PDB file of C-alpha atoms in Angstrom:
ATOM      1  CA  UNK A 725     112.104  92.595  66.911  1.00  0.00           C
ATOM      2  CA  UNK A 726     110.138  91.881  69.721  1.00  0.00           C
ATOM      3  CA  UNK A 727     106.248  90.704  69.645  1.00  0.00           C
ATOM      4  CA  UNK A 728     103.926  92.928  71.168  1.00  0.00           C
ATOM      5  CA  UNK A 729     101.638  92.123  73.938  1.00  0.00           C
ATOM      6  CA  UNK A 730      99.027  92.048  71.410  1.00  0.00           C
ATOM      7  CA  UNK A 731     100.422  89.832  68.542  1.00  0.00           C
ATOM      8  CA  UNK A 732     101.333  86.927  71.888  1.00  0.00           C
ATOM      9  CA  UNK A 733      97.590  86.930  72.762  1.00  0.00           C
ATOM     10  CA  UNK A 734      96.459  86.421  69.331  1.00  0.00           C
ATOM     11  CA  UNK A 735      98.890  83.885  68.689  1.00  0.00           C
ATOM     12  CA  UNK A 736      98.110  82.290  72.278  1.00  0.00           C
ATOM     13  CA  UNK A 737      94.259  82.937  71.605  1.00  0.00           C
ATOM     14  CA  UNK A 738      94.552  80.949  68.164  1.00  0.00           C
ATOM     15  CA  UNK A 739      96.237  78.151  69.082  1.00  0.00           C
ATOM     16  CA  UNK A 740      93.969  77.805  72.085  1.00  0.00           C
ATOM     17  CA  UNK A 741      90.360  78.838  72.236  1.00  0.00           C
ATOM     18  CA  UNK A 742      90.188  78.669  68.321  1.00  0.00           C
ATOM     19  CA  UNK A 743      92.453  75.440  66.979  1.00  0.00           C
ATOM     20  CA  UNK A 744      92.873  73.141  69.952  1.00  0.00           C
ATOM     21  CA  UNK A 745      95.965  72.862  68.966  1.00  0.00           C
ATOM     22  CA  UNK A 746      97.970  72.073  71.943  1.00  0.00           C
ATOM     23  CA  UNK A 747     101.392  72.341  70.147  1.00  0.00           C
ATOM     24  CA  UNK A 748     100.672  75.586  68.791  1.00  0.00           C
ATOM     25  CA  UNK A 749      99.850  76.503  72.526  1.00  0.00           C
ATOM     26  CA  UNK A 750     102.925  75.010  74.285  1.00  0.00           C
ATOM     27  CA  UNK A 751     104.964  76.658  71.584  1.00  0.00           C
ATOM     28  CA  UNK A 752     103.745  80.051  72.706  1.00  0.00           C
ATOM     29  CA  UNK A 753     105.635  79.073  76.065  1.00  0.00           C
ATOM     30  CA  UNK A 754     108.397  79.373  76.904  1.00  0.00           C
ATOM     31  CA  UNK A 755     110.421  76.607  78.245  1.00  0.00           C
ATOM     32  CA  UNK A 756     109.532  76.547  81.535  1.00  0.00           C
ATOM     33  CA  UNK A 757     106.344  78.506  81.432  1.00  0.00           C
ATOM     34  CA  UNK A 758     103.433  78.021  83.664  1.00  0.00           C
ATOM     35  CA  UNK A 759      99.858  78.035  83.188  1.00  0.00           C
ATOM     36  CA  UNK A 760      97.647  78.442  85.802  1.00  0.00           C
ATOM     37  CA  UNK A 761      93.749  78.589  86.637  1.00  0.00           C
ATOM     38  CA  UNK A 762      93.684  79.277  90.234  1.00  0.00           C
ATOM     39  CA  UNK A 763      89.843  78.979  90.441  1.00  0.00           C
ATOM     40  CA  UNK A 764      89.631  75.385  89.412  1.00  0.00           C
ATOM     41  CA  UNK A 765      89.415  73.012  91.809  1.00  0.00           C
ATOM     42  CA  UNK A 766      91.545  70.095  92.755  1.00  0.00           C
ATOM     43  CA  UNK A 767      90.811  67.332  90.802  1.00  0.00           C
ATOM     44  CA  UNK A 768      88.968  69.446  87.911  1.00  0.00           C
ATOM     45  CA  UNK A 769      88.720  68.131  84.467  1.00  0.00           C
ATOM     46  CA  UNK A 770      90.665  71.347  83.386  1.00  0.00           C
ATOM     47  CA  UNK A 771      94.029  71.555  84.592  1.00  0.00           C
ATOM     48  CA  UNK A 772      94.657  73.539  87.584  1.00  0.00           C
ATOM     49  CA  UNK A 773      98.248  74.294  87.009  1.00  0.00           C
ATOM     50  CA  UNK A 774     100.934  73.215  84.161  1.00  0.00           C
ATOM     51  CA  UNK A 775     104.782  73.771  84.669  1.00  0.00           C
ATOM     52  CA  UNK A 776     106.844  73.334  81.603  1.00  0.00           C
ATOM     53  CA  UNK A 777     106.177  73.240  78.239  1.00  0.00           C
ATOM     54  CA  UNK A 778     106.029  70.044  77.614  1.00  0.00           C
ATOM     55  CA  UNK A 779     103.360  69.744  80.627  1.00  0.00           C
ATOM     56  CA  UNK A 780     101.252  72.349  79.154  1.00  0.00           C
ATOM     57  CA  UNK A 781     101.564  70.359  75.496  1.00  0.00           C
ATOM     58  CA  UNK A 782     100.572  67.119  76.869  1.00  0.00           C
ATOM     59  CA  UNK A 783      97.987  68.486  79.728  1.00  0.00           C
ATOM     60  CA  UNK A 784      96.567  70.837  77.259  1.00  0.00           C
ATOM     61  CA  UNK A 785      96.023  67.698  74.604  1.00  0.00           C
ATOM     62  CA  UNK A 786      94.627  65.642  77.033  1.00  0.00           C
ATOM     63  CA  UNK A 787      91.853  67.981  77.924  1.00  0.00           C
ATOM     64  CA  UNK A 788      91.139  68.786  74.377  1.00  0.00           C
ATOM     65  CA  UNK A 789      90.449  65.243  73.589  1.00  0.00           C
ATOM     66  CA  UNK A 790      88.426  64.668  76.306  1.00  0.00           C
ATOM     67  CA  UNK A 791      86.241  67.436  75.010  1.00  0.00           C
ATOM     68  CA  UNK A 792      82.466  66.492  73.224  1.00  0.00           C
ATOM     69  CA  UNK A 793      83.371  66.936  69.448  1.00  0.00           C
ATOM     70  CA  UNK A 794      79.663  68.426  69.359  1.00  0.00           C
ATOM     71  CA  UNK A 795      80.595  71.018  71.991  1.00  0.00           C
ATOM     72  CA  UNK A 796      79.820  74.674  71.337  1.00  0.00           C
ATOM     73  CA  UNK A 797      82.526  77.035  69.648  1.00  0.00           C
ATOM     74  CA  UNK A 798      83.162  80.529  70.403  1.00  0.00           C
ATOM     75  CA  UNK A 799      81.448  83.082  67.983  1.00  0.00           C
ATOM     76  CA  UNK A 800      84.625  85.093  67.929  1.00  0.00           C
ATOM     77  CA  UNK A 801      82.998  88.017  65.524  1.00  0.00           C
ATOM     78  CA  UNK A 802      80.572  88.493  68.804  1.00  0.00           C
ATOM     79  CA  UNK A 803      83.628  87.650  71.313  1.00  0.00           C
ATOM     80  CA  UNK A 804      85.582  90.893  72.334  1.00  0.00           C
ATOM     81  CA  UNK A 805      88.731  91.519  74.319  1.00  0.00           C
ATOM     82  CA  UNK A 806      91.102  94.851  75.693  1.00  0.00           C
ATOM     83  CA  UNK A 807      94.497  94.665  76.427  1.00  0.00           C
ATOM     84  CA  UNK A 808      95.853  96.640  79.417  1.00  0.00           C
ATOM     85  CA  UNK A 809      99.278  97.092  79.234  1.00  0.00           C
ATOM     86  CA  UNK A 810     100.989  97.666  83.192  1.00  0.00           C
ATOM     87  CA  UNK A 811     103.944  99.584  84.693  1.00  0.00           C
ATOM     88  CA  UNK A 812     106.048  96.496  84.111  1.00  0.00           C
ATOM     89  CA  UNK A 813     106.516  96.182  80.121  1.00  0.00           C
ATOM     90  CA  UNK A 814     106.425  91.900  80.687  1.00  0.00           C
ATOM     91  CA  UNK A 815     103.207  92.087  82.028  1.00  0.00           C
ATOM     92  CA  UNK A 816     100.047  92.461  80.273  1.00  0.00           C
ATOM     93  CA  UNK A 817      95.812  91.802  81.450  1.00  0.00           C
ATOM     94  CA  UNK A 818      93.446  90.346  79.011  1.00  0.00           C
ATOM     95  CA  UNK A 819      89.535  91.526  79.551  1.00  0.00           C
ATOM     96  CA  UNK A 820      87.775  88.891  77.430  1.00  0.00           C
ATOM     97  CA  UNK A 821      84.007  88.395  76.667  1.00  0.00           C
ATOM     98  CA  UNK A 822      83.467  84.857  74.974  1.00  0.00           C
ATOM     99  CA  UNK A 823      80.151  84.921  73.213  1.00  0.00           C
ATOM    100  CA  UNK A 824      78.317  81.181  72.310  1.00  0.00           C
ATOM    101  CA  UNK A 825      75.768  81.601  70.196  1.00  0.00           C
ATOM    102  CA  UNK A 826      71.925  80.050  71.542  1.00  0.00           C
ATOM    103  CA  UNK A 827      70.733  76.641  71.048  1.00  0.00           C
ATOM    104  CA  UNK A 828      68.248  74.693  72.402  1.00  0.00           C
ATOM    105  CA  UNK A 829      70.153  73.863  75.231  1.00  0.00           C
ATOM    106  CA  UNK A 830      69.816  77.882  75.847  1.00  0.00           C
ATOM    107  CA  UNK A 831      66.547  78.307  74.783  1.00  0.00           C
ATOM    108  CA  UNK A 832      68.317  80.545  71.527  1.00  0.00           C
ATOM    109  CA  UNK A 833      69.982  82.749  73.825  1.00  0.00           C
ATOM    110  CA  UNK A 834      74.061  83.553  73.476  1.00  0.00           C
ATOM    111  CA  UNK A 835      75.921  83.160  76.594  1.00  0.00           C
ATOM    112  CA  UNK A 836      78.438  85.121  76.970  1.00  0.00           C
ATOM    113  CA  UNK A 837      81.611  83.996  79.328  1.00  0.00           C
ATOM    114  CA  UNK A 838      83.484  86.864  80.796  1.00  0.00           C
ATOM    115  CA  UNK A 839      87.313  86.020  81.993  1.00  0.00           C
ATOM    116  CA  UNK A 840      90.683  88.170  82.850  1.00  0.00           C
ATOM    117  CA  UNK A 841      94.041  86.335  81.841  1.00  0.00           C
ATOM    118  CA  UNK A 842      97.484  87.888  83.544  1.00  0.00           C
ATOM    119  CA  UNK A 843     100.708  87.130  81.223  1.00  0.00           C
ATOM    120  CA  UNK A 844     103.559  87.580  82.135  1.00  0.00           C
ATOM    121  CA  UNK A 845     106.306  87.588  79.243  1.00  0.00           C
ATOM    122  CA  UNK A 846     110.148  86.759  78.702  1.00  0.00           C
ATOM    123  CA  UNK A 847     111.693  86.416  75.475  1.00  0.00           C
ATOM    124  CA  UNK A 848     108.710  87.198  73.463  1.00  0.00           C
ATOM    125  CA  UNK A 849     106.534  84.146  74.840  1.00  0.00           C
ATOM    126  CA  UNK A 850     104.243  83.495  77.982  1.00  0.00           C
ATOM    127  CA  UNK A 851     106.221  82.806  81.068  1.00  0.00           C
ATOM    128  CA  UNK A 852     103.031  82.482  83.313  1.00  0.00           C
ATOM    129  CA  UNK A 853      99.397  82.857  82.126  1.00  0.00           C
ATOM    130  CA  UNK A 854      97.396  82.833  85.373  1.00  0.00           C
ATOM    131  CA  UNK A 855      93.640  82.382  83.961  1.00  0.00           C
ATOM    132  CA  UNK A 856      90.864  83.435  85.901  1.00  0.00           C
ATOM    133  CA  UNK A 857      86.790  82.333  85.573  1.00  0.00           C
ATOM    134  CA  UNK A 858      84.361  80.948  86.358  1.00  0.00           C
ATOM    135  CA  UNK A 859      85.144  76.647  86.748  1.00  0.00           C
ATOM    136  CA  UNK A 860      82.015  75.594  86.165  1.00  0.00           C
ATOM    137  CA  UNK A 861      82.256  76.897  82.459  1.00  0.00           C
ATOM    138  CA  UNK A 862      84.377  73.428  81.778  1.00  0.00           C
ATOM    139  CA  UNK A 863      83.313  71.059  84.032  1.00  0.00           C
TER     140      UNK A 863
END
């Protein structure tokens, strides 16, 4: 039985944004899928472009690690997404609003981080992810 566009986002979603677990996130590729931000720049923290699972395991890990452990989490009860499905059933658009709840930093105010994510699917996992926002948000 084949997963639907919305159980591979919340799989991708979990093993992503919420775990850090970059296994759980290669896994939702498949072999050679590709993840893409085409926004970042060259030489960006955040990878620009992985091809291959094992590239998106190991790139993916990297970042993560090099992430502050004090760093801000998502408030995913605030956070909010919509699915669009498209003409082609392998392709699917995530509209996603990423809340962070205020701290001093913000003077108490949430920011929230608005992105659209295109997937495109084959054999029930990601084939190409192609990530768009803003870069600054991980440098």
């Amino acid at each position: 039985m084949s997963r639907t566009p919305q159980q591979i986002f919340q799989s991708y979603i979990y093993a992503g944004a919420m775990t850090r677990n970059a296994d759980a996130l290669a896994e939702n590729f498949t072999e050679d899928g590709v993840y893409e931000a085409p926004l970042m720049p060259a030489g960006a923290a955040f990878p620009k472009k992985l091809a291959g699972r094992e590239e998106i395991r190991n790139g993916m890990a990297e970042y993560y690690e090099r992430l502050p452990k004090d760093e801000r989490s998502p408030n995913f009860e605030k956070s909010g997404f919509i699915l669009h499905t498209t003409g082609d059933p392998d392709v699917f658009i995530a509209e996603i609003d990423t809340v962070f709840d205020g701290g001093e930093e913000t003077d108490d105010k949430d920011t929230v981080v608005s992105l659209v994510q295109i997937f495109r699917i084959r054999d029930d996992r990601i084939a190409q992810v192609r990530d768009y926002f803003t870069p600054e948000l991980v440098s």
